[in-house]
PDB file of C-alpha atoms in Angstrom:
ATOM      1  CA  MET D   1      24.449 -19.197 114.460  1.00 73.00           C
ATOM      2  CA  LYS D   2      25.887 -22.145 113.830  1.00 74.00           C
ATOM      3  CA  HIS D   3      26.478 -24.130 110.706  1.00 75.00           C
ATOM      4  CA  GLY D   4      24.994 -22.235 107.351  1.00 82.00           C
ATOM      5  CA  PRO D   5      23.957 -18.137 108.450  1.00 85.00           C
ATOM      6  CA  ILE D   6      27.556 -18.347 110.681  1.00 87.00           C
ATOM      7  CA  ALA D   7      29.359 -19.838 106.834  1.00 87.00           C
ATOM      8  CA  LEU D   8      27.881 -16.933 105.227  1.00 88.00           C
ATOM      9  CA  LEU D   9      29.419 -13.761 107.338  1.00 90.00           C
ATOM     10  CA  ASP D  10      31.610 -11.588 105.862  1.00 89.00           C
ATOM     11  CA  ASP D  11      33.196  -7.456 106.179  1.00 90.00           C
ATOM     12  CA  GLN D  12      30.302  -7.094 103.638  1.00 90.00           C
ATOM     13  CA  SER D  13      27.401  -8.205 106.013  1.00 87.00           C
ATOM     14  CA  PRO D  14      25.147  -7.095 108.417  1.00 91.00           C
ATOM     15  CA  VAL D  15      23.995  -8.679 111.507  1.00 93.00           C
ATOM     16  CA  VAL D  16      21.484  -6.699 113.717  1.00 93.00           C
ATOM     17  CA  CYS D  17      21.539  -8.371 117.119  1.00 92.00           C
ATOM     18  CA  VAL D  18      17.951  -8.350 119.761  1.00 92.00           C
ATOM     19  CA  ALA D  19      20.353  -8.570 123.206  1.00 89.00           C
ATOM     20  CA  THR D  20      18.536  -7.220 125.682  1.00 88.00           C
ATOM     21  CA  ASP D  21      18.528  -8.795 129.943  1.00 85.00           C
ATOM     22  CA  SER D  22      17.567 -12.713 129.616  1.00 82.00           C
ATOM     23  CA  HIS D  23      18.385 -15.897 130.859  1.00 83.00           C
ATOM     24  CA  VAL D  24      20.816 -16.637 126.962  1.00 84.00           C
ATOM     25  CA  ALA D  25      23.179 -13.808 127.558  1.00 81.00           C
ATOM     26  CA  GLU D  26      26.386 -15.535 128.179  1.00 84.00           C
ATOM     27  CA  LYS D  27      25.240 -17.778 124.448  1.00 88.00           C
ATOM     28  CA  LEU D  28      24.237 -14.316 122.690  1.00 87.00           C
ATOM     29  CA  ALA D  29      27.859 -12.769 123.392  1.00 88.00           C
ATOM     30  CA  SER D  30      29.748 -16.066 122.236  1.00 89.00           C
ATOM     31  CA  ASN D  31      27.960 -15.604 119.239  1.00 90.00           C
ATOM     32  CA  LEU D  32      28.984 -12.035 119.081  1.00 91.00           C
ATOM     33  CA  GLN D  33      32.678 -13.453 119.786  1.00 91.00           C
ATOM     34  CA  GLU D  34      32.291 -16.233 115.971  1.00 91.00           C
ATOM     35  CA  ILE D  35      30.185 -13.204 114.041  1.00 91.00           C
ATOM     36  CA  ARG D  36      33.443  -9.990 114.764  1.00 91.00           C
ATOM     37  CA  ALA D  37      35.983 -13.221 113.432  1.00 90.00           C
ATOM     38  CA  ARG D  38      34.302 -12.874 109.893  1.00 91.00           C
ATOM     39  CA  ALA D  39      34.372  -9.255 110.228  1.00 91.00           C
ATOM     40  CA  ALA D  40      30.892  -8.937 109.866  1.00 92.00           C
ATOM     41  CA  GLN D  41      29.566  -5.119 111.006  1.00 92.00           C
ATOM     42  CA  VAL D  42      27.662  -5.918 113.964  1.00 93.00           C
ATOM     43  CA  VAL D  43      24.874  -3.413 115.282  1.00 93.00           C
ATOM     44  CA  VAL D  44      23.571  -4.347 118.833  1.00 93.00           C
ATOM     45  CA  ILE D  45      20.435  -3.393 120.750  1.00 93.00           C
ATOM     46  CA  ALA D  46      20.482  -3.542 124.072  1.00 91.00           C
ATOM     47  CA  THR D  47      19.346  -2.321 127.560  1.00 91.00           C
ATOM     48  CA  GLU D  48      20.858   0.122 129.053  1.00 91.00           C
ATOM     49  CA  GLY D  49      24.117  -1.084 130.761  1.00 85.00           C
ATOM     50  CA  SER D  50      24.402  -3.935 128.588  1.00 83.00           C
ATOM     51  CA  GLU D  51      28.376  -2.793 128.470  1.00 82.00           C
ATOM     52  CA  ALA D  52      29.496  -5.860 128.454  1.00 82.00           C
ATOM     53  CA  LEU D  53      27.180  -6.572 124.557  1.00 82.00           C
ATOM     54  CA  ALA D  54      28.419  -2.280 123.767  1.00 81.00           C
ATOM     55  CA  GLU D  55      32.424  -3.440 123.714  1.00 85.00           C
ATOM     56  CA  LEU D  56      31.118  -6.342 120.979  1.00 89.00           C
ATOM     57  CA  ALA D  57      29.798  -4.796 118.880  1.00 91.00           C
ATOM     58  CA  ASP D  58      30.384  -2.134 115.851  1.00 92.00           C
ATOM     59  CA  ASP D  59      26.890   0.181 116.518  1.00 92.00           C
ATOM     60  CA  ILE D  60      24.824  -0.388 119.845  1.00 92.00           C
ATOM     61  CA  LEU D  61      21.348   1.251 120.160  1.00 92.00           C
ATOM     62  CA  TRP D  62      20.116   1.749 123.866  1.00 93.00           C
ATOM     63  CA  VAL D  63      17.208   0.025 124.888  1.00 93.00           C
ATOM     64  CA  PRO D  64      15.797   1.427 128.634  1.00 94.00           C
ATOM     65  CA  SER D  65      15.585  -1.179 131.519  1.00 91.00           C
ATOM     66  CA  THR D  66      12.720  -2.757 131.875  1.00 91.00           C
ATOM     67  CA  SER D  67      10.293  -6.047 132.968  1.00 90.00           C
ATOM     68  CA  PRO D  68      11.637  -8.806 131.334  1.00 85.00           C
ATOM     69  CA  LEU D  69       7.619  -9.455 129.273  1.00 89.00           C
ATOM     70  CA  LEU D  70       8.106  -5.246 128.636  1.00 92.00           C
ATOM     71  CA  GLN D  71      11.764  -5.625 127.449  1.00 91.00           C
ATOM     72  CA  PRO D  72      10.269  -6.549 123.033  1.00 90.00           C
ATOM     73  CA  VAL D  73       8.184  -4.455 122.661  1.00 93.00           C
ATOM     74  CA  LEU D  74      10.950  -1.686 123.938  1.00 94.00           C
ATOM     75  CA  ALA D  75      13.264  -3.277 121.621  1.00 93.00           C
ATOM     76  CA  VAL D  76      10.337  -3.369 118.397  1.00 95.00           C
ATOM     77  CA  ILE D  77      11.310   0.516 118.422  1.00 95.00           C
ATOM     78  CA  PRO D  78      14.667   0.865 117.032  1.00 94.00           C
ATOM     79  CA  LEU D  79      14.188  -1.808 115.204  1.00 94.00           C
ATOM     80  CA  GLN D  80      11.283  -0.543 112.817  1.00 94.00           C
ATOM     81  CA  LEU D  81      13.477   3.256 112.667  1.00 93.00           C
ATOM     82  CA  LEU D  82      16.619   0.599 111.539  1.00 92.00           C
ATOM     83  CA  ALA D  83      13.761  -0.558 109.061  1.00 91.00           C
ATOM     84  CA  TYR D  84      12.154   2.151 107.861  1.00 93.00           C
ATOM     85  CA  HIS D  85      15.579   4.849 107.044  1.00 93.00           C
ATOM     86  CA  ILE D  86      16.639   1.479 104.802  1.00 91.00           C
ATOM     87  CA  ALA D  87      13.717   1.511 103.201  1.00 91.00           C
ATOM     88  CA  GLN D  88      14.047   4.642 102.687  1.00 93.00           C
ATOM     89  CA  ARG D  89      17.860   4.836 101.636  1.00 94.00           C
ATOM     90  CA  ARG D  90      16.845   2.088  99.482  1.00 92.00           C
ATOM     91  CA  GLY D  91      13.805   4.414  97.520  1.00 92.00           C
ATOM     92  CA  LEU D  92      11.186   2.564  98.527  1.00 89.00           C
ATOM     93  CA  ASP D  93       8.028   3.992  99.534  1.00 87.00           C
ATOM     94  CA  VAL D  94       7.483   3.442 103.296  1.00 85.00           C
ATOM     95  CA  ASP D  95       3.544   3.940 103.360  1.00 83.00           C
ATOM     96  CA  GLN D  96       2.374   1.472 100.586  1.00 77.00           C
ATOM     97  CA  PRO D  97       4.418  -1.640 101.343  1.00 70.00           C
ATOM     98  CA  ARG D  98       5.305  -4.506  98.307  1.00 70.00           C
ATOM     99  CA  ASN D  99       2.893  -7.372  98.353  1.00 67.00           C
ATOM    100  CA  LEU D 100       1.048  -5.790 102.094  1.00 64.00           C
ATOM    101  CA  ALA D 101      -3.010  -6.468 100.125  1.00 65.00           C
ATOM    102  CA  LYS D 102      -1.588  -9.753  99.628  1.00 61.00           C
ATOM    103  CA  THR D 103      -0.542 -10.813 103.458  1.00 59.00           C
ATOM    104  CA  VAL D 104      -3.770  -8.878 104.114  1.00 60.00           C
ATOM    105  CA  THR D 105      -6.380 -10.738 102.759  1.00 61.00           C
ATOM    106  CA  VAL D 106      -5.959 -13.641 102.412  1.00 57.00           C
ATOM    107  CA  GLU D 107      -7.098 -16.090 104.691  1.00 59.00           C
TER     108      GLU D 107
END
């Protein structure tokens, strides 16, 4: 978030943060404070029980606590649902994403 990306944030910027338990949790909390200082809306995907992160978020999606190796698997589920609902609201066809053929067929 340093330098360029943080300078782009304002009150119209939504920021989605995956904040499952990790060794960089303190740094992540610091970044969330900087994002909040710029009035951006913060959506956090966090491990259940991370109350400190809940205070820094406008909205929070909880995932169950599990092994650190499995946390990304659990965190991707709400991200997929978020992407799905955003696409629906924008009127996009979620069953036929753009440029899928290019991505799948190019070697």
